[in-house]
CSV table of C-alpha atoms in Angstrom, one decimal:
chain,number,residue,atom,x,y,z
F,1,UNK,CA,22.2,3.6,8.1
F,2,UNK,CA,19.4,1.6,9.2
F,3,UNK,CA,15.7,1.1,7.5
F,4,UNK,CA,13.1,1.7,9.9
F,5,UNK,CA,10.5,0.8,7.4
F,6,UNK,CA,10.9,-1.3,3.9
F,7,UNK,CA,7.3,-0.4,2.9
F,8,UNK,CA,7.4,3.5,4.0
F,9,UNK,CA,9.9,3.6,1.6
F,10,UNK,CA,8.4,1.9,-1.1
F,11,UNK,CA,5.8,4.4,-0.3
F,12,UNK,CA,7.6,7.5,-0.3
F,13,UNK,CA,9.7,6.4,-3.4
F,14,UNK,CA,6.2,5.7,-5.4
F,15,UNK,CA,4.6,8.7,-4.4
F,16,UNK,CA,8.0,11.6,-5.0
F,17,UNK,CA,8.4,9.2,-8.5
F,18,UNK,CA,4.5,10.1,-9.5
F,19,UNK,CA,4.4,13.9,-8.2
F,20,UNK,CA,7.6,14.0,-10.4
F,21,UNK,CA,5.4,13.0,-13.7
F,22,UNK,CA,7.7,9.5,-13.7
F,23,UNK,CA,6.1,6.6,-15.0
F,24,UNK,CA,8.1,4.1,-13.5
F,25,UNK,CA,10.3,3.6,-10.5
F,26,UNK,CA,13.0,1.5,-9.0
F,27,UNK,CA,12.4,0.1,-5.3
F,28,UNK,CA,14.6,-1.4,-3.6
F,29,UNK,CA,15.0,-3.6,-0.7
F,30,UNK,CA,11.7,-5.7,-1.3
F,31,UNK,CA,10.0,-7.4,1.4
F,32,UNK,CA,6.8,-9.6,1.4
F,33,UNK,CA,4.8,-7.3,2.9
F,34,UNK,CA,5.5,-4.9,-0.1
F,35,UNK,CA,5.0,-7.2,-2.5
F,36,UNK,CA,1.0,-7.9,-1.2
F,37,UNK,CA,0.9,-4.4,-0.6
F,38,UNK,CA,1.8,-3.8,-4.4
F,39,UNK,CA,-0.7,-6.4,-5.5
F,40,UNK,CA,-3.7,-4.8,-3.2
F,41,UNK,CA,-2.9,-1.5,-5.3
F,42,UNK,CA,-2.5,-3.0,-8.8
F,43,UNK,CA,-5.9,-4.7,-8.3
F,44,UNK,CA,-7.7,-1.7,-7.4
F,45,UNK,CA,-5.6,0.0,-10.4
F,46,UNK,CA,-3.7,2.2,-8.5
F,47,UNK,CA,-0.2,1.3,-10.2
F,48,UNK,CA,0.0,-0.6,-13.4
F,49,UNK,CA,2.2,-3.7,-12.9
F,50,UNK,CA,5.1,-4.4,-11.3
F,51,UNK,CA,8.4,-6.8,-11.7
F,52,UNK,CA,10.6,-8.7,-8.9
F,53,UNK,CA,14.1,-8.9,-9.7
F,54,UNK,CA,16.0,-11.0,-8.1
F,55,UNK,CA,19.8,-9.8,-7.6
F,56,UNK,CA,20.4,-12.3,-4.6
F,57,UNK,CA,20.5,-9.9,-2.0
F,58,UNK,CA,17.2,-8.0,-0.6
F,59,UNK,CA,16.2,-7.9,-4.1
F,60,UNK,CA,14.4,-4.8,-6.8
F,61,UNK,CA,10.9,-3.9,-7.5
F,62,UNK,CA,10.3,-1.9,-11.0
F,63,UNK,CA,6.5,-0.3,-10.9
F,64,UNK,CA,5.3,0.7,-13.8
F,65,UNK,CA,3.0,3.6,-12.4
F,66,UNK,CA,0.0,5.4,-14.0
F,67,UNK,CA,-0.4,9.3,-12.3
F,68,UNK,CA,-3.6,7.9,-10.4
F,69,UNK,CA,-1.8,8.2,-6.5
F,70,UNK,CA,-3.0,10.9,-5.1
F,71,UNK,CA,-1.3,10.0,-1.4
F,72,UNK,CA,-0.2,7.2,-0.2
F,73,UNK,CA,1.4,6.2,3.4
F,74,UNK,CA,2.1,3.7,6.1
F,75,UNK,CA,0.2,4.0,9.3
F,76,UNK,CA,2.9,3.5,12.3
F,77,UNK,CA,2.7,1.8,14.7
F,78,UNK,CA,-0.1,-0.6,13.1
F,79,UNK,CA,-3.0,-0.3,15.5
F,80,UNK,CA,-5.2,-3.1,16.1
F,81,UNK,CA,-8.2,-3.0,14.3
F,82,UNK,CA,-11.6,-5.0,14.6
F,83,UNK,CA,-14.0,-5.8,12.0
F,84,UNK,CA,-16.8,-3.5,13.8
F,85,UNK,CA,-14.0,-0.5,13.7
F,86,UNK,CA,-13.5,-0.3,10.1
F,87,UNK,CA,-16.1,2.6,9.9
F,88,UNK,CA,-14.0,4.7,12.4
F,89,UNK,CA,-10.7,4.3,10.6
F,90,UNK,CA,-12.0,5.2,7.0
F,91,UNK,CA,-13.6,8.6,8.5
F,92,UNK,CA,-10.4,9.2,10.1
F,93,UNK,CA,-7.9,8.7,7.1
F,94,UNK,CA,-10.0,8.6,4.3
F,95,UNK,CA,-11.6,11.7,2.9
F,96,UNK,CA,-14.2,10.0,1.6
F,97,UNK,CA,-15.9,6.7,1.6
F,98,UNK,CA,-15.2,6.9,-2.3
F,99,UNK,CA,-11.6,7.6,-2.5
F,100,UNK,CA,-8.9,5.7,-1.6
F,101,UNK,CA,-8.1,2.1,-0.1
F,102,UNK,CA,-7.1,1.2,3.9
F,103,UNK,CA,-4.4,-2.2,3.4
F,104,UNK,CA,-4.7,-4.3,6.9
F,105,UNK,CA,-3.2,-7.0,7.7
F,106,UNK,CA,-5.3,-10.1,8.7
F,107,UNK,CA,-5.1,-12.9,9.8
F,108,UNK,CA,-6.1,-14.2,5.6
F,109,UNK,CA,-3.2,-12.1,4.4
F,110,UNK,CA,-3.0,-8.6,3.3
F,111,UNK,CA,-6.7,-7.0,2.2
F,112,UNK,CA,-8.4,-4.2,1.8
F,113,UNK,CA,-10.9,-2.2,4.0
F,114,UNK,CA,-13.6,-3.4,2.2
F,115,UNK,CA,-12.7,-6.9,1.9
F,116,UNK,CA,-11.8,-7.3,5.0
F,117,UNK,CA,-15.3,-5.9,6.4
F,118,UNK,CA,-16.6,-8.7,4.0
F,119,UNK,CA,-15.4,-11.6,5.4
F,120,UNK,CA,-15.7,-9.8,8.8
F,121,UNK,CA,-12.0,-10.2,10.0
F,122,UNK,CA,-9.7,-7.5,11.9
F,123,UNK,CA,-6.4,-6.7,12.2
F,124,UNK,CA,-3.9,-4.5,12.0
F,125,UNK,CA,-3.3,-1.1,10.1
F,126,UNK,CA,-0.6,-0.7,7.1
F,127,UNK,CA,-1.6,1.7,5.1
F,128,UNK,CA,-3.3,3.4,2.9
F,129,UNK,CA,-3.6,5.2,-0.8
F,130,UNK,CA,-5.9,7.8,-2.3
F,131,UNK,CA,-7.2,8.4,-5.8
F,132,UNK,CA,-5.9,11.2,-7.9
């Protein structure tokens, strides 16, 4: 069978692992785009760390989670979006401005909603997480 997506996976996996009471969980395949995705939620505090193994294939991710993910997902197909729409696509997936995190992708790597608006720079639409 085919993957469509590598990082709705990762998602999915994550999120059935912490409704489940789990505290950590075994991805696998690993892409790059996971990996930043991982690091964009373990700085916000989302998960608490994570470890690559390397088996020589498409490779393992252990995350070491902490019950804070609420809901998390992968926005398909990833939409354009410009610096001056950022507004428009928290109100739509966010419930609030407080809770949770849009990931975009950019052309200065994988950020945030927030740090993206920062330094001003669109892109295009991952994902996203929620707070518990």
């Amino acid at each position: 069978m085919v993957r469509i997506s590598v990082l709705n996976d990762t998602l999915k996996a994550m999120y059935n692992a912490e409704k489940r009471g789990k505290r950590q969980v075994l991805v696998r395949p690993v892409s790059k785009v996971v990996i930043k995705f991982l690091q964009v939620m373990q700085k916000h505090g989302y998960i608490n760390e994570f470890e690559y193994i390397d088996d020589h294939r498409s490779g393992k991710i252990v995350v070491e989670l902490n019950g804070r993910i609420n809901k998390c997902g992968v926005i398909s197909p990833r939409y354009d979006l410009s610096h001056t729409d950022v507004e428009d696509w928290v109100g739509r997936l966010l419930p609030s401005r407080l809770f949770g995190v849009i990931v975009l992708t950019t052309a200065n790597g994988i950020l945030d909603h927030e740090e993206a608006r920062r330094k001003k720079v669109g892109g295009k639409v991952l994902g996203f997480f929620l707070l518990s």
